[in-house]
Amino acid sequence: MTNNTSSLLTKCQNAELLAQSTIYKVVVAAKGSVNIVAFVLFVFLGMSKAQLRISHPNTKVISLAVCILEFLVALDQSCFYMYEMWRISFPYTDNCDRLWSPYNLFVLRCFSLSCLNGINSSLIVLCIERVVCICRISNYEQSSKPVLVAAGLAAITLVFSVVTTFLYLPGVEWSEGLVMTSVLNEKNAGTYQATLYYLSTIEVLALFFFVVLHHWSLWYRKRIRGFKSLKQRIHPSHIQTIQPLSVKFQIEETIRTTSLFLPIVLVKCSCSALSYAAALVSSSIWPTLPIDNQMIIFEVVYINDTLPFFTVLLLMYGIGQMFCCSKKHQTCEITILHSSQKQEDYFIRLKQMFEAGADINATRK
């Protein structure tokens, strides 16, 4: 009982020491402001007339999932840092009131990690879905399975999140409040590092799938120079069951989607890799530093919390650029037809655009 009381008093004193750190307050205020700005920009983007110019229902579901998950991360981190700023700034009479509830901290951290797992799952599902649609060479309507894609995305996200939670869970001190905004302690150092390795593996896996899909689609598009050349490479017995226009549409839809999210994926994976690597290094030197220095180092190196800000900026830029193609300083835009118009007319317009692009590329070569 005496040891528990002494430990609690030490935590309360450390919480007060942390509250007196001006540098830590500046870091928390900066990261909180970045997430609040990201949250506001996401709301503005959602209420604006700008739309994701992605036509295929499957890719549209995945793209919207990425945007919604990033929005939820921004919301989670905004609440997190607003409370943290309140915790270290409010003039409490009892220093122990500054301690984090382990349950609240665990929920906020796991929710953010689950959303990041969902984004990685979206990239993996996107790669699988696009490869299936292209390689099966089915028509547009047959390849449209948004409900199945959404179910698969939810299932993979759930599996990744459950594994993350069970890795994150052991060793957490539930009986006492926490000084730091991390569940890391002497008891769970091993599982904490295992969690970081696991999250890094998912990041690398998602990046690999996405980059392979993007470059494979670019390579595939170069092979398609028109209906005649495509049919020459297909066995005559399969020509009746294959619709070359649908193939070209699937390829262009894939490139359109990957071009929008490629900068976001690169920024996300870079931030995550730097954050996880720095967290591993900083966790090994924490015991030798004062509590305020520990938290300053942790918040500075863990830049994964600022990811929604960069994501929404890249989205706002990409949405305005992705549906335009510059050909000799001239811009052409694909007009998405209303559902009441015939799909054949839309395919004809796509054919004209794709063939014109292929002719230009052939001329340049």
mmCIF file of C-alpha atoms in Angstrom:
data_model
loop_
_atom_site.group_PDB
_atom_site.id
_atom_site.type_symbol
_atom_site.label_atom_id
_atom_site.label_comp_id
_atom_site.label_asym_id
_atom_site.label_seq_id
_atom_site.Cartn_x
_atom_site.Cartn_y
_atom_site.Cartn_z
ATOM 1 C CA MET A 1 0.000 0.000 0.000
ATOM 2 C CA THR A 2 2.883 2.337 0.851
ATOM 3 C CA ASN A 3 4.555 1.627 -2.468
ATOM 4 C CA ASN A 4 1.336 2.394 -4.341
ATOM 5 C CA THR A 5 0.914 5.672 -2.457
ATOM 6 C CA SER A 6 4.514 6.652 -3.139
ATOM 7 C CA SER A 7 4.114 5.814 -6.831
ATOM 8 C CA LEU A 8 0.953 7.906 -7.061
ATOM 9 C CA LEU A 9 2.608 10.893 -5.370
ATOM 10 C CA THR A 10 5.534 10.648 -7.779
ATOM 11 C CA LYS A 11 3.157 10.639 -10.739
ATOM 12 C CA CYS A 12 1.314 13.677 -9.407
ATOM 13 C CA GLN A 13 4.589 15.557 -8.984
ATOM 14 C CA ASN A 14 5.680 14.610 -12.496
ATOM 15 C CA ALA A 15 2.332 15.789 -13.875
ATOM 16 C CA GLU A 16 2.877 19.181 -12.259
ATOM 17 C CA LEU A 17 6.431 19.287 -13.626
ATOM 18 C CA LEU A 18 5.073 18.576 -17.091
ATOM 19 C CA ALA A 19 2.468 21.329 -16.717
ATOM 20 C CA GLN A 20 5.226 23.843 -15.973
ATOM 21 C CA SER A 21 7.099 23.094 -19.201
ATOM 22 C CA THR A 22 6.553 25.938 -21.663
ATOM 23 C CA ILE A 23 8.168 24.036 -24.530
ATOM 24 C CA TYR A 24 5.806 21.110 -24.056
ATOM 25 C CA LYS A 25 2.808 23.438 -24.071
ATOM 26 C CA VAL A 26 3.995 24.976 -27.338
ATOM 27 C CA VAL A 27 4.431 21.543 -28.942
ATOM 28 C CA VAL A 28 0.978 20.385 -27.798
ATOM 29 C CA ALA A 29 -0.654 23.635 -28.949
ATOM 30 C CA ALA A 30 1.031 23.368 -32.359
ATOM 31 C CA LYS A 31 -0.012 19.754 -32.967
ATOM 32 C CA GLY A 32 -3.511 20.434 -31.696
ATOM 33 C CA SER A 33 -3.886 23.464 -33.976
ATOM 34 C CA VAL A 34 -2.716 21.461 -36.980
ATOM 35 C CA ASN A 35 -5.342 18.788 -36.347
ATOM 36 C CA ILE A 36 -8.110 21.331 -35.747
ATOM 37 C CA VAL A 37 -7.235 23.029 -39.037
ATOM 38 C CA ALA A 38 -7.280 19.629 -40.753
ATOM 39 C CA PHE A 39 -10.691 18.875 -39.235
ATOM 40 C CA VAL A 40 -12.091 22.219 -40.452
ATOM 41 C CA LEU A 41 -10.644 21.676 -43.934
ATOM 42 C CA PHE A 42 -12.199 18.217 -44.124
ATOM 43 C CA VAL A 43 -15.578 19.688 -43.180
ATOM 44 C CA PHE A 44 -15.120 22.425 -45.780
ATOM 45 C CA LEU A 45 -14.129 19.866 -48.397
ATOM 46 C CA GLY A 46 -17.151 17.732 -47.588
ATOM 47 C CA MET A 47 -19.551 20.676 -47.819
ATOM 48 C CA SER A 48 -18.033 22.128 -50.981
ATOM 49 C CA LYS A 49 -19.069 21.254 -54.515
ATOM 50 C CA ALA A 50 -15.760 19.526 -55.144
ATOM 51 C CA GLN A 51 -16.225 15.834 -55.760
ATOM 52 C CA LEU A 52 -14.012 12.832 -56.168
ATOM 53 C CA ARG A 53 -14.088 12.367 -59.936
ATOM 54 C CA ILE A 54 -13.897 8.605 -59.601
ATOM 55 C CA SER A 55 -16.602 6.788 -61.515
ATOM 56 C CA HIS A 56 -16.246 3.122 -60.668
ATOM 57 C CA PRO A 57 -18.382 2.227 -57.610
ATOM 58 C CA ASN A 58 -15.680 -0.034 -56.182
ATOM 59 C CA THR A 59 -12.917 2.552 -56.257
ATOM 60 C CA LYS A 60 -15.326 5.246 -55.110
ATOM 61 C CA VAL A 61 -16.148 3.232 -51.975
ATOM 62 C CA ILE A 62 -12.459 2.744 -51.200
ATOM 63 C CA SER A 63 -11.616 6.397 -51.862
ATOM 64 C CA LEU A 64 -14.426 7.625 -49.636
ATOM 65 C CA ALA A 65 -13.301 5.198 -46.934
ATOM 66 C CA VAL A 66 -9.803 6.717 -46.959
ATOM 67 C CA CYS A 67 -11.208 10.255 -46.728
ATOM 68 C CA ILE A 68 -13.613 9.373 -43.910
ATOM 69 C CA LEU A 69 -10.927 7.556 -41.929
ATOM 70 C CA GLU A 70 -8.541 10.504 -42.241
ATOM 71 C CA PHE A 71 -11.358 12.784 -41.092
ATOM 72 C CA LEU A 72 -11.907 10.566 -38.042
ATOM 73 C CA VAL A 73 -8.179 10.668 -37.246
ATOM 74 C CA ALA A 74 -8.281 14.472 -37.398
ATOM 75 C CA LEU A 75 -11.322 14.505 -35.096
ATOM 76 C CA ASP A 76 -9.720 12.068 -32.663
ATOM 77 C CA GLN A 77 -6.434 13.970 -32.503
ATOM 78 C CA SER A 78 -8.196 17.329 -32.164
ATOM 79 C CA CYS A 79 -10.080 16.067 -29.102
ATOM 80 C CA PHE A 80 -6.927 14.434 -27.778
ATOM 81 C CA TYR A 81 -4.752 17.553 -27.919
ATOM 82 C CA MET A 82 -7.491 19.911 -26.725
ATOM 83 C CA TYR A 83 -7.871 17.784 -23.606
ATOM 84 C CA GLU A 84 -4.102 17.530 -23.193
ATOM 85 C CA MET A 85 -3.806 21.325 -23.397
ATOM 86 C CA TRP A 86 -6.587 21.671 -20.832
ATOM 87 C CA ARG A 87 -4.912 19.099 -18.576
ATOM 88 C CA ILE A 88 -1.584 20.925 -18.388
ATOM 89 C CA SER A 89 -2.978 24.475 -18.401
ATOM 90 C CA PHE A 90 -5.911 24.423 -15.992
ATOM 91 C CA PRO A 91 -4.957 25.627 -12.466
ATOM 92 C CA TYR A 92 -5.801 22.470 -10.534
ATOM 93 C CA THR A 93 -5.424 22.616 -6.769
ATOM 94 C CA ASP A 94 -4.611 18.908 -6.657
ATOM 95 C CA ASN A 95 -1.780 17.823 -8.938
ATOM 96 C CA CYS A 96 -3.258 14.339 -9.188
ATOM 97 C CA ASP A 97 -6.161 15.777 -11.185
ATOM 98 C CA ARG A 98 -3.724 16.270 -14.066
ATOM 99 C CA LEU A 99 -3.260 12.528 -14.545
ATOM 100 C CA TRP A 100 -4.727 10.853 -17.620
ATOM 101 C CA SER A 101 -7.410 8.245 -17.180
ATOM 102 C CA PRO A 102 -5.820 5.056 -18.590
ATOM 103 C CA TYR A 103 -9.149 4.003 -20.094
ATOM 104 C CA ASN A 104 -9.664 7.300 -21.952
ATOM 105 C CA LEU A 105 -6.090 7.356 -23.204
ATOM 106 C CA PHE A 106 -6.258 3.741 -24.346
ATOM 107 C CA VAL A 107 -9.518 4.311 -26.257
ATOM 108 C CA LEU A 108 -8.242 7.452 -28.000
ATOM 109 C CA ARG A 109 -4.951 5.837 -28.979
ATOM 110 C CA CYS A 110 -6.549 2.603 -30.201
ATOM 111 C CA PHE A 111 -9.212 4.475 -32.161
ATOM 112 C CA SER A 112 -6.561 6.465 -34.014
ATOM 113 C CA LEU A 113 -4.507 3.338 -34.717
ATOM 114 C CA SER A 114 -7.627 1.518 -35.936
ATOM 115 C CA CYS A 115 -8.339 4.324 -38.411
ATOM 116 C CA LEU A 116 -4.754 4.171 -39.668
ATOM 117 C CA ASN A 117 -5.134 0.404 -40.036
ATOM 118 C CA GLY A 118 -8.300 1.071 -42.027
ATOM 119 C CA ILE A 119 -6.408 3.342 -44.401
ATOM 120 C CA ASN A 120 -3.742 0.693 -44.935
ATOM 121 C CA SER A 121 -6.467 -1.903 -45.454
ATOM 122 C CA SER A 122 -8.056 0.360 -48.068
ATOM 123 C CA LEU A 123 -4.824 0.448 -50.052
ATOM 124 C CA ILE A 124 -4.509 -3.335 -49.941
ATOM 125 C CA VAL A 125 -8.154 -3.868 -50.932
ATOM 126 C CA LEU A 126 -7.797 -1.310 -53.729
ATOM 127 C CA CYS A 127 -4.888 -3.244 -55.203
ATOM 128 C CA ILE A 128 -6.714 -6.576 -55.023
ATOM 129 C CA GLU A 129 -9.959 -5.140 -56.431
ATOM 130 C CA ARG A 130 -8.265 -3.371 -59.336
ATOM 131 C CA VAL A 131 -6.187 -6.392 -60.321
ATOM 132 C CA VAL A 132 -9.276 -8.613 -60.272
ATOM 133 C CA CYS A 133 -11.309 -6.169 -62.374
ATOM 134 C CA ILE A 134 -8.565 -5.722 -64.948
ATOM 135 C CA CYS A 135 -7.370 -9.312 -65.217
ATOM 136 C CA ARG A 136 -10.863 -10.744 -65.434
ATOM 137 C CA ILE A 137 -11.585 -8.237 -68.242
ATOM 138 C CA SER A 138 -15.286 -8.247 -67.435
ATOM 139 C CA ASN A 139 -17.560 -5.430 -68.450
ATOM 140 C CA TYR A 140 -18.167 -2.403 -66.293
ATOM 141 C CA GLU A 141 -21.441 -3.563 -64.779
ATOM 142 C CA GLN A 142 -20.146 -7.032 -63.867
ATOM 143 C CA SER A 143 -17.090 -5.609 -62.109
ATOM 144 C CA SER A 144 -19.186 -3.275 -59.959
ATOM 145 C CA LYS A 145 -19.411 -4.873 -56.499
ATOM 146 C CA PRO A 146 -19.298 -1.975 -54.003
ATOM 147 C CA VAL A 147 -21.047 -3.887 -51.200
ATOM 148 C CA LEU A 148 -18.600 -6.786 -51.472
ATOM 149 C CA VAL A 149 -15.649 -4.384 -51.540
ATOM 150 C CA ALA A 150 -16.944 -2.518 -48.488
ATOM 151 C CA ALA A 151 -17.457 -5.790 -46.611
ATOM 152 C CA GLY A 152 -13.948 -6.978 -47.453
ATOM 153 C CA LEU A 153 -12.485 -3.647 -46.403
ATOM 154 C CA ALA A 154 -14.340 -3.737 -43.088
ATOM 155 C CA ALA A 155 -13.237 -7.322 -42.418
ATOM 156 C CA ILE A 156 -9.540 -6.651 -43.057
ATOM 157 C CA THR A 157 -9.660 -3.450 -40.997
ATOM 158 C CA LEU A 158 -11.298 -5.325 -38.129
ATOM 159 C CA VAL A 159 -8.642 -8.041 -38.168
ATOM 160 C CA PHE A 160 -5.762 -5.542 -38.208
ATOM 161 C CA SER A 161 -7.375 -3.461 -35.447
ATOM 162 C CA VAL A 162 -8.042 -6.450 -33.188
ATOM 163 C CA VAL A 163 -4.431 -7.596 -33.510
ATOM 164 C CA THR A 164 -3.200 -4.064 -32.763
ATOM 165 C CA THR A 165 -5.431 -3.812 -29.691
ATOM 166 C CA PHE A 166 -4.273 -7.145 -28.275
ATOM 167 C CA LEU A 167 -0.639 -6.166 -28.827
ATOM 168 C CA TYR A 168 -1.241 -2.789 -27.220
ATOM 169 C CA LEU A 169 -3.199 -4.156 -24.255
ATOM 170 C CA PRO A 170 -0.737 -6.164 -22.090
ATOM 171 C CA GLY A 171 1.064 -4.283 -19.333
ATOM 172 C CA VAL A 172 -1.135 -1.172 -19.315
ATOM 173 C CA GLU A 173 -1.509 0.268 -15.812
ATOM 174 C CA TRP A 174 -5.260 0.480 -15.262
ATOM 175 C CA SER A 175 -5.241 1.108 -11.514
ATOM 176 C CA GLU A 176 -3.518 4.514 -11.544
ATOM 177 C CA GLY A 177 -3.601 7.618 -13.687
ATOM 178 C CA LEU A 178 -0.946 8.230 -16.321
ATOM 179 C CA VAL A 179 1.400 11.177 -16.506
ATOM 180 C CA MET A 180 2.350 10.820 -20.147
ATOM 181 C CA THR A 181 0.189 10.553 -23.261
ATOM 182 C CA SER A 182 1.596 7.084 -23.866
ATOM 183 C CA VAL A 183 0.828 3.728 -22.264
ATOM 184 C CA LEU A 184 4.521 2.806 -22.346
ATOM 185 C CA ASN A 185 5.944 1.725 -18.999
ATOM 186 C CA GLU A 186 8.510 -0.687 -17.594
ATOM 187 C CA LYS A 187 6.112 -3.637 -17.752
ATOM 188 C CA ASN A 188 5.046 -3.374 -21.392
ATOM 189 C CA ALA A 189 8.238 -2.200 -23.095
ATOM 190 C CA GLY A 190 8.465 -5.465 -25.042
ATOM 191 C CA THR A 191 4.857 -5.473 -26.251
ATOM 192 C CA TYR A 192 5.102 -1.756 -27.051
ATOM 193 C CA GLN A 193 8.021 -2.402 -29.386
ATOM 194 C CA ALA A 194 6.214 -5.408 -30.884
ATOM 195 C CA THR A 195 3.246 -3.144 -31.631
ATOM 196 C CA LEU A 196 5.495 -0.646 -33.392
ATOM 197 C CA TYR A 197 7.064 -3.420 -35.491
ATOM 198 C CA TYR A 198 3.612 -4.750 -36.373
ATOM 199 C CA LEU A 199 2.332 -1.312 -37.423
ATOM 200 C CA SER A 200 5.485 -0.742 -39.471
ATOM 201 C CA THR A 201 4.942 -4.054 -41.256
ATOM 202 C CA ILE A 202 1.390 -3.077 -42.216
ATOM 203 C CA GLU A 203 2.650 0.282 -43.516
ATOM 204 C CA VAL A 204 5.283 -1.395 -45.677
ATOM 205 C CA LEU A 205 2.755 -3.941 -46.942
ATOM 206 C CA ALA A 206 0.247 -1.238 -47.899
ATOM 207 C CA LEU A 207 2.941 0.840 -49.608
ATOM 208 C CA PHE A 208 4.175 -2.192 -51.550
ATOM 209 C CA PHE A 209 0.687 -3.102 -52.770
ATOM 210 C CA PHE A 210 -0.116 0.456 -53.793
ATOM 211 C CA VAL A 211 3.139 1.227 -55.610
ATOM 212 C CA VAL A 212 3.022 -2.098 -57.472
ATOM 213 C CA LEU A 213 -0.564 -1.389 -58.531
ATOM 214 C CA HIS A 214 0.294 2.098 -59.766
ATOM 215 C CA HIS A 215 3.301 1.081 -61.850
ATOM 216 C CA TRP A 216 1.614 -2.074 -63.136
ATOM 217 C CA SER A 217 -1.323 0.025 -64.355
ATOM 218 C CA LEU A 218 1.003 2.458 -66.118
ATOM 219 C CA TRP A 219 2.802 -0.456 -67.758
ATOM 220 C CA TYR A 220 -0.509 -2.062 -68.759
ATOM 221 C CA ARG A 221 -1.748 1.183 -70.320
ATOM 222 C CA LYS A 222 1.332 1.399 -72.511
ATOM 223 C CA ARG A 223 0.485 -2.014 -73.962
ATOM 224 C CA ILE A 224 -2.954 -0.843 -75.051
ATOM 225 C CA ARG A 225 -2.783 1.282 -78.185
ATOM 226 C CA GLY A 226 -6.284 0.732 -79.498
ATOM 227 C CA PHE A 227 -8.864 -1.936 -80.070
ATOM 228 C CA LYS A 228 -7.120 -3.484 -83.049
ATOM 229 C CA SER A 229 -3.781 -3.954 -81.349
ATOM 230 C CA LEU A 230 -5.499 -5.313 -78.255
ATOM 231 C CA LYS A 231 -7.515 -7.855 -80.219
ATOM 232 C CA GLN A 232 -4.365 -8.993 -82.025
ATOM 233 C CA ARG A 233 -2.882 -10.055 -78.687
ATOM 234 C CA ILE A 234 -5.989 -11.953 -77.594
ATOM 235 C CA HIS A 235 -6.803 -15.490 -78.595
ATOM 236 C CA PRO A 236 -9.639 -15.507 -81.179
ATOM 237 C CA SER A 237 -11.797 -17.758 -79.002
ATOM 238 C CA HIS A 238 -11.911 -15.073 -76.302
ATOM 239 C CA ILE A 239 -12.627 -12.021 -78.440
ATOM 240 C CA GLN A 240 -16.386 -12.382 -78.122
ATOM 241 C CA THR A 241 -16.243 -12.415 -74.324
ATOM 242 C CA ILE A 242 -13.814 -9.524 -73.956
ATOM 243 C CA GLN A 243 -14.717 -5.866 -74.215
ATOM 244 C CA PRO A 244 -11.515 -3.883 -74.902
ATOM 245 C CA LEU A 245 -13.188 -0.591 -74.044
ATOM 246 C CA SER A 246 -13.998 -1.870 -70.571
ATOM 247 C CA VAL A 247 -10.358 -2.884 -70.143
ATOM 248 C CA LYS A 248 -9.184 0.593 -71.053
ATOM 249 C CA PHE A 249 -11.775 2.132 -68.803
ATOM 250 C CA GLN A 250 -10.637 -0.031 -65.875
ATOM 251 C CA ILE A 251 -7.006 0.897 -66.490
ATOM 252 C CA GLU A 252 -7.746 4.621 -66.678
ATOM 253 C CA GLU A 253 -9.924 4.418 -63.582
ATOM 254 C CA THR A 254 -7.106 2.684 -61.714
ATOM 255 C CA ILE A 255 -4.501 5.239 -62.751
ATOM 256 C CA ARG A 256 -6.858 8.057 -61.893
ATOM 257 C CA THR A 257 -7.316 6.686 -58.375
ATOM 258 C CA THR A 258 -3.669 5.848 -57.742
ATOM 259 C CA SER A 259 -2.546 9.230 -59.074
ATOM 260 C CA LEU A 260 -4.790 10.956 -56.544
ATOM 261 C CA PHE A 261 -3.623 8.929 -53.559
ATOM 262 C CA LEU A 262 0.040 8.329 -54.478
ATOM 263 C CA PRO A 263 1.315 11.565 -52.837
ATOM 264 C CA ILE A 264 -0.883 10.873 -49.809
ATOM 265 C CA VAL A 265 0.422 7.319 -49.489
ATOM 266 C CA LEU A 266 4.047 8.440 -49.762
ATOM 267 C CA VAL A 267 3.579 11.157 -47.136
ATOM 268 C CA LYS A 268 1.673 8.795 -44.860
ATOM 269 C CA CYS A 269 4.237 6.017 -45.033
ATOM 270 C CA SER A 270 7.116 8.467 -44.588
ATOM 271 C CA CYS A 271 5.503 10.006 -41.497
ATOM 272 C CA SER A 272 4.666 6.597 -40.066
ATOM 273 C CA ALA A 273 8.121 5.153 -40.691
ATOM 274 C CA LEU A 274 9.814 8.157 -39.108
ATOM 275 C CA SER A 275 7.403 8.145 -36.160
ATOM 276 C CA TYR A 276 7.733 4.435 -35.403
ATOM 277 C CA ALA A 277 11.515 4.448 -35.803
ATOM 278 C CA ALA A 278 11.881 7.517 -33.597
ATOM 279 C CA ALA A 279 9.497 6.023 -31.023
ATOM 280 C CA LEU A 280 11.651 2.894 -30.827
ATOM 281 C CA VAL A 281 14.806 4.946 -30.319
ATOM 282 C CA SER A 282 13.270 7.377 -27.848
ATOM 283 C CA SER A 283 11.705 4.591 -25.772
ATOM 284 C CA SER A 284 15.167 3.205 -25.056
ATOM 285 C CA ILE A 285 16.512 6.510 -23.681
ATOM 286 C CA TRP A 286 13.401 7.619 -21.769
ATOM 287 C CA PRO A 287 14.391 6.223 -18.349
ATOM 288 C CA THR A 288 17.438 8.519 -18.214
ATOM 289 C CA LEU A 289 15.526 11.766 -18.894
ATOM 290 C CA PRO A 290 13.182 13.971 -16.833
ATOM 291 C CA ILE A 291 9.457 13.577 -17.501
ATOM 292 C CA ASP A 292 9.102 16.869 -19.396
ATOM 293 C CA ASN A 293 11.994 16.027 -21.708
ATOM 294 C CA GLN A 294 10.543 12.578 -22.300
ATOM 295 C CA MET A 295 7.219 13.970 -23.471
ATOM 296 C CA ILE A 296 8.787 16.738 -25.564
ATOM 297 C CA ILE A 297 10.874 14.161 -27.425
ATOM 298 C CA PHE A 298 7.894 11.846 -27.870
ATOM 299 C CA GLU A 299 5.556 14.530 -29.234
ATOM 300 C CA VAL A 300 8.201 16.020 -31.519
ATOM 301 C CA VAL A 301 9.282 12.747 -33.117
ATOM 302 C CA TYR A 302 5.787 11.229 -33.345
ATOM 303 C CA ILE A 303 4.638 13.233 -36.369
ATOM 304 C CA ASN A 304 2.038 10.633 -37.339
ATOM 305 C CA ASP A 305 -0.502 12.757 -35.454
ATOM 306 C CA THR A 306 -0.142 15.534 -38.048
ATOM 307 C CA LEU A 307 -0.915 13.247 -40.995
ATOM 308 C CA PRO A 308 -4.555 14.433 -41.518
ATOM 309 C CA PHE A 309 -3.320 17.970 -42.181
ATOM 310 C CA PHE A 310 -1.054 16.914 -45.051
ATOM 311 C CA THR A 311 -3.695 14.513 -46.342
ATOM 312 C CA VAL A 312 -6.446 17.100 -46.640
ATOM 313 C CA LEU A 313 -4.112 19.550 -48.393
ATOM 314 C CA LEU A 314 -3.101 16.906 -50.931
ATOM 315 C CA LEU A 315 -6.746 15.912 -51.385
ATOM 316 C CA MET A 316 -7.813 19.495 -52.032
ATOM 317 C CA TYR A 317 -5.053 19.833 -54.602
ATOM 318 C CA GLY A 318 -5.595 16.406 -56.146
ATOM 319 C CA ILE A 319 -9.360 16.724 -56.530
ATOM 320 C CA GLY A 320 -8.834 19.824 -58.628
ATOM 321 C CA GLN A 321 -6.184 18.168 -60.802
ATOM 322 C CA MET A 322 -6.984 14.480 -61.144
ATOM 323 C CA PHE A 323 -9.725 14.716 -63.750
ATOM 324 C CA CYS A 324 -7.795 17.055 -66.049
ATOM 325 C CA CYS A 325 -5.101 16.011 -68.484
ATOM 326 C CA SER A 326 -2.721 18.491 -70.039
ATOM 327 C CA LYS A 327 -1.876 17.896 -73.693
ATOM 328 C CA LYS A 328 0.339 20.582 -75.184
ATOM 329 C CA HIS A 329 -0.923 23.232 -72.733
ATOM 330 C CA GLN A 330 -4.515 22.332 -73.483
ATOM 331 C CA THR A 331 -6.775 20.916 -70.797
ATOM 332 C CA CYS A 332 -9.496 18.403 -71.418
ATOM 333 C CA GLU A 333 -11.969 17.164 -68.822
ATOM 334 C CA ILE A 334 -13.974 13.989 -68.726
ATOM 335 C CA THR A 335 -17.617 14.822 -68.244
ATOM 336 C CA ILE A 336 -19.407 12.346 -66.012
ATOM 337 C CA LEU A 337 -22.839 11.659 -67.432
ATOM 338 C CA HIS A 338 -25.973 11.440 -65.358
ATOM 339 C CA SER A 339 -27.306 7.994 -64.561
ATOM 340 C CA SER A 340 -30.286 8.595 -66.837
ATOM 341 C CA GLN A 341 -28.066 8.700 -69.911
ATOM 342 C CA LYS A 342 -26.989 5.561 -71.633
ATOM 343 C CA GLN A 343 -23.781 3.926 -70.481
ATOM 344 C CA GLU A 344 -22.895 3.260 -74.112
ATOM 345 C CA ASP A 345 -22.648 6.999 -74.788
ATOM 346 C CA TYR A 346 -20.262 7.362 -71.895
ATOM 347 C CA PHE A 347 -18.121 4.520 -73.215
ATOM 348 C CA ILE A 348 -18.030 6.172 -76.645
ATOM 349 C CA ARG A 349 -16.699 9.387 -75.137
ATOM 350 C CA LEU A 350 -14.156 7.430 -73.144
ATOM 351 C CA LYS A 351 -13.107 5.614 -76.291
ATOM 352 C CA GLN A 352 -12.534 8.883 -78.131
ATOM 353 C CA MET A 353 -10.459 10.274 -75.285
ATOM 354 C CA PHE A 354 -8.423 7.094 -74.788
ATOM 355 C CA GLU A 355 -7.751 6.689 -78.505
ATOM 356 C CA ALA A 356 -6.702 10.320 -78.818
ATOM 357 C CA GLY A 357 -4.323 9.908 -75.896
ATOM 358 C CA ALA A 358 -2.891 6.724 -77.368
ATOM 359 C CA ASP A 359 -2.321 8.405 -80.731
ATOM 360 C CA ILE A 360 -0.495 11.296 -79.074
ATOM 361 C CA ASN A 361 1.730 8.940 -77.089
ATOM 362 C CA ALA A 362 2.471 6.888 -80.195
ATOM 363 C CA THR A 363 3.397 10.044 -82.131
ATOM 364 C CA ARG A 364 5.754 11.189 -79.392
ATOM 365 C CA LYS A 365 7.532 7.852 -79.448
#
